[in-house]
Structure formats: C-alpha cells, structure tokens
GROMACS .gro file of C-alpha atoms in nm:
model
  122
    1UNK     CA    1  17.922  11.210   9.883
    2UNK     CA    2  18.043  11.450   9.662
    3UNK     CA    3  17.854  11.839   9.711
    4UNK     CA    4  17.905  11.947   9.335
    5UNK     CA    5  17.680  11.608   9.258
    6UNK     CA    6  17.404  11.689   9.511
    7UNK     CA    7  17.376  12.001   9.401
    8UNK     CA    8  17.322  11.973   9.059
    9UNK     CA    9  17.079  11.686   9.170
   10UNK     CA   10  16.835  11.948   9.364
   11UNK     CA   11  16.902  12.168   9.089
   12UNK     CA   12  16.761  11.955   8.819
   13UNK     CA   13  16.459  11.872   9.038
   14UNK     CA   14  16.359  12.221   9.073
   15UNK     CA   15  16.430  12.302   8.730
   16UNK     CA   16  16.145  12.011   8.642
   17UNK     CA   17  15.960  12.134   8.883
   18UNK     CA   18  15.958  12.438   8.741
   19UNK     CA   19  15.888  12.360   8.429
   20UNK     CA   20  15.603  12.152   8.456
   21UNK     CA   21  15.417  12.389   8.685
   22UNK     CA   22  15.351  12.653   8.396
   23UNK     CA   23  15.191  12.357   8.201
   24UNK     CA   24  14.823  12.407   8.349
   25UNK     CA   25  14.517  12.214   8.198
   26UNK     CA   26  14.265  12.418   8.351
   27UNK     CA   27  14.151  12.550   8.045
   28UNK     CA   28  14.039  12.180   7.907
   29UNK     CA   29  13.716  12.017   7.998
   30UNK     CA   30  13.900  11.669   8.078
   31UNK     CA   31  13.549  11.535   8.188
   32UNK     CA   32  13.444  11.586   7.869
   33UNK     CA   33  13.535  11.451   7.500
   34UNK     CA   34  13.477  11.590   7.164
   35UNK     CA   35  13.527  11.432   6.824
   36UNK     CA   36  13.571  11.610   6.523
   37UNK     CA   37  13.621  11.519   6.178
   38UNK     CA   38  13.796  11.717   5.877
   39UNK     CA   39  14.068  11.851   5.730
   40UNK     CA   40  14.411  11.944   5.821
   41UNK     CA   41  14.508  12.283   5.797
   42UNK     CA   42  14.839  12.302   5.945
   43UNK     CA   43  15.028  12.042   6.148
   44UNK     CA   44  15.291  12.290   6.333
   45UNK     CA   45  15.600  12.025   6.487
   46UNK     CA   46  15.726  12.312   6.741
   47UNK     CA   47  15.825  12.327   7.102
   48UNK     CA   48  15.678  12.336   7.359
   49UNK     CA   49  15.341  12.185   7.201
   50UNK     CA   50  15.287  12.045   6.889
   51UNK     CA   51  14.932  12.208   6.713
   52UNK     CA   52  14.726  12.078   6.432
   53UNK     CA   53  14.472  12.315   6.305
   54UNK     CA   54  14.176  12.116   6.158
   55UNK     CA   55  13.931  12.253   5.961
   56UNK     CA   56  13.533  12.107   6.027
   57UNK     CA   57  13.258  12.114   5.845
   58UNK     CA   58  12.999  12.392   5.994
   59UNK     CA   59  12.665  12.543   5.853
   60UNK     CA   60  12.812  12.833   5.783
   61UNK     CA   61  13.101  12.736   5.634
   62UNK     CA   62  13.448  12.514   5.757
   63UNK     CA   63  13.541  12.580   6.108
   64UNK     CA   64  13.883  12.606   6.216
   65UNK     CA   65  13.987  12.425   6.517
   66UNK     CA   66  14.336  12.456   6.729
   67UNK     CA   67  14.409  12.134   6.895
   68UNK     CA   68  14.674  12.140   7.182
   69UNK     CA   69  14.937  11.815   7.138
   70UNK     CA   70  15.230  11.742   7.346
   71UNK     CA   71  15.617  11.832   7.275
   72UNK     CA   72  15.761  11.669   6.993
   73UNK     CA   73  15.998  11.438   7.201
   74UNK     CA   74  15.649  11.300   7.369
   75UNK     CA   75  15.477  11.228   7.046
   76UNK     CA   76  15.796  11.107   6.860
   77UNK     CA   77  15.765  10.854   7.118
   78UNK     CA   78  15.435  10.726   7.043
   79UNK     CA   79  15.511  10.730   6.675
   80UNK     CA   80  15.459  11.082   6.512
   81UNK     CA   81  15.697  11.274   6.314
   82UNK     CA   82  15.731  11.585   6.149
   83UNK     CA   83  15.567  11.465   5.835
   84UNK     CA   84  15.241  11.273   5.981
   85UNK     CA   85  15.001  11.479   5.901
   86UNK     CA   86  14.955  11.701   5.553
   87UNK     CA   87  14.758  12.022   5.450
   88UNK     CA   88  14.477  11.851   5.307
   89UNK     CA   89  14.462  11.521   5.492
   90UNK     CA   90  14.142  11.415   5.640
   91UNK     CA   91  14.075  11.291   6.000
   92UNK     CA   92  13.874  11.235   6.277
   93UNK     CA   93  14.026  11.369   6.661
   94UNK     CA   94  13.912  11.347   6.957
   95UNK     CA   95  14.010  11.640   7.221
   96UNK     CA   96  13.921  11.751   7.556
   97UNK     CA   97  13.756  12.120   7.453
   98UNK     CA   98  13.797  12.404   7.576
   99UNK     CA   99  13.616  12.539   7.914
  100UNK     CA  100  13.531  12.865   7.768
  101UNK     CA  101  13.372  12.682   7.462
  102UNK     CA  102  13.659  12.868   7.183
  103UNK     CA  103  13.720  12.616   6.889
  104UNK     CA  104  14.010  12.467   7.074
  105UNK     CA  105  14.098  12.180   7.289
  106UNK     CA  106  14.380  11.918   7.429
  107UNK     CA  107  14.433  11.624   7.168
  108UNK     CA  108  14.346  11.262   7.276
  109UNK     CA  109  14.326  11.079   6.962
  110UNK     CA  110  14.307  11.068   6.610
  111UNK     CA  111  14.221  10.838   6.300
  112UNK     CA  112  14.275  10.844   5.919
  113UNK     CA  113  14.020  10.827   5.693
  114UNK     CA  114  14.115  10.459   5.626
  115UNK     CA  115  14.006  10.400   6.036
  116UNK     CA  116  14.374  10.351   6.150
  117UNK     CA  117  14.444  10.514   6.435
  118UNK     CA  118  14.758  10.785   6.350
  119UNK     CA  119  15.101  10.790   6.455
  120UNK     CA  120  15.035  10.522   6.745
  121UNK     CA  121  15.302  10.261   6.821
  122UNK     CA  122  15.113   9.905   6.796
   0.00000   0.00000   0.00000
C-alpha cells in the first residue's frame, strides 16, 4: 500500500475531526422549539454559517432575532441559494433558542407567507 496515500488518509480524518469539534450546540435548547414569525432583516450567505436576522413583532416595538443556519454547501443542498430570502420578506421559523434566553437560536424550519415551506427540496 502506498505510505504517501495513508497518510494523507489519517490526515484528512483528523482534519474533519478537527473541524467539527469547534462546532458545539451547547448553547441551543434542542429539547425545546420556538416559532417566530416576521420579517427578514438580513439573510447573510457566508461561511461557516449562514444567518438570517428576522425581525418580530414585540410590545415594545420589532424584535430582532439572529438565527444560526448551516454552511452554504449544506443548505444549497436542501434547496437554498443566495437569493432565497429578501430584506422585507415575511416568514414564520422555527429554531431551537438559545439556553441563556438572548434573541437567538439554531434554525429548523421556515415557511413563506403563502404556507410553503422555503428552500426545501420536495
């Protein structure tokens, strides 16, 4: 078997590894579920995580909310894109919130306002 092979074979399962330990959950409540509905804010298509800040409707005034989404490559694959959500656009999301109760959480799901489910492959 050729060494130089092997090698980068051990390599490239430590480097994964690697990587995915710094990707902790702990801070999300994955016991728990949250749905929110408003308006997008921002919709930021960056590595490592994809965001969308959503703004929802409090007493005091519109709440801003930072929702935690994979890397693009992951949700390309189940059918977003750069351009799937807007500034403006209105939807519901459910997330797994945050532990220490901030306005944040891990995304789960979302749906237009026309009740189609967004950027899922069907």
């Amino acid at each position: 078997m050729n060494r130089g092979r092997v090698l980068i074979g051990v390599s490239a399962l430590l480097f994964t590894l690697q990587s995915l330990a710094h990707h902790s959950g702990a801070m999300f409540d994955d016991k728990e579920s949250t749905t929110l509905s408003g308006t997008v804010k921002d919709y930021q298509w960056t590595n490592p995580h994809c965001w969308i800040q959503v703004l929802v409707p409090g007493a005091q005034g519109p709440i801003e909310w930072s929702i935690e989404m994979g890397s693009p490559a992951q949700l390309f694959r189940g059918g977003w894109k750069r351009g799937t959500l807007k500034p403006g656009d209105k939807i519901t999301v459910v997330i797994h919130p945050m532990r220490d109760g901030t306005n944040g959480g891990l995304f789960v799901s979302a749906i237009g306002p026309e009740g189609n489910p967004i950027g899922s492959r069907t």
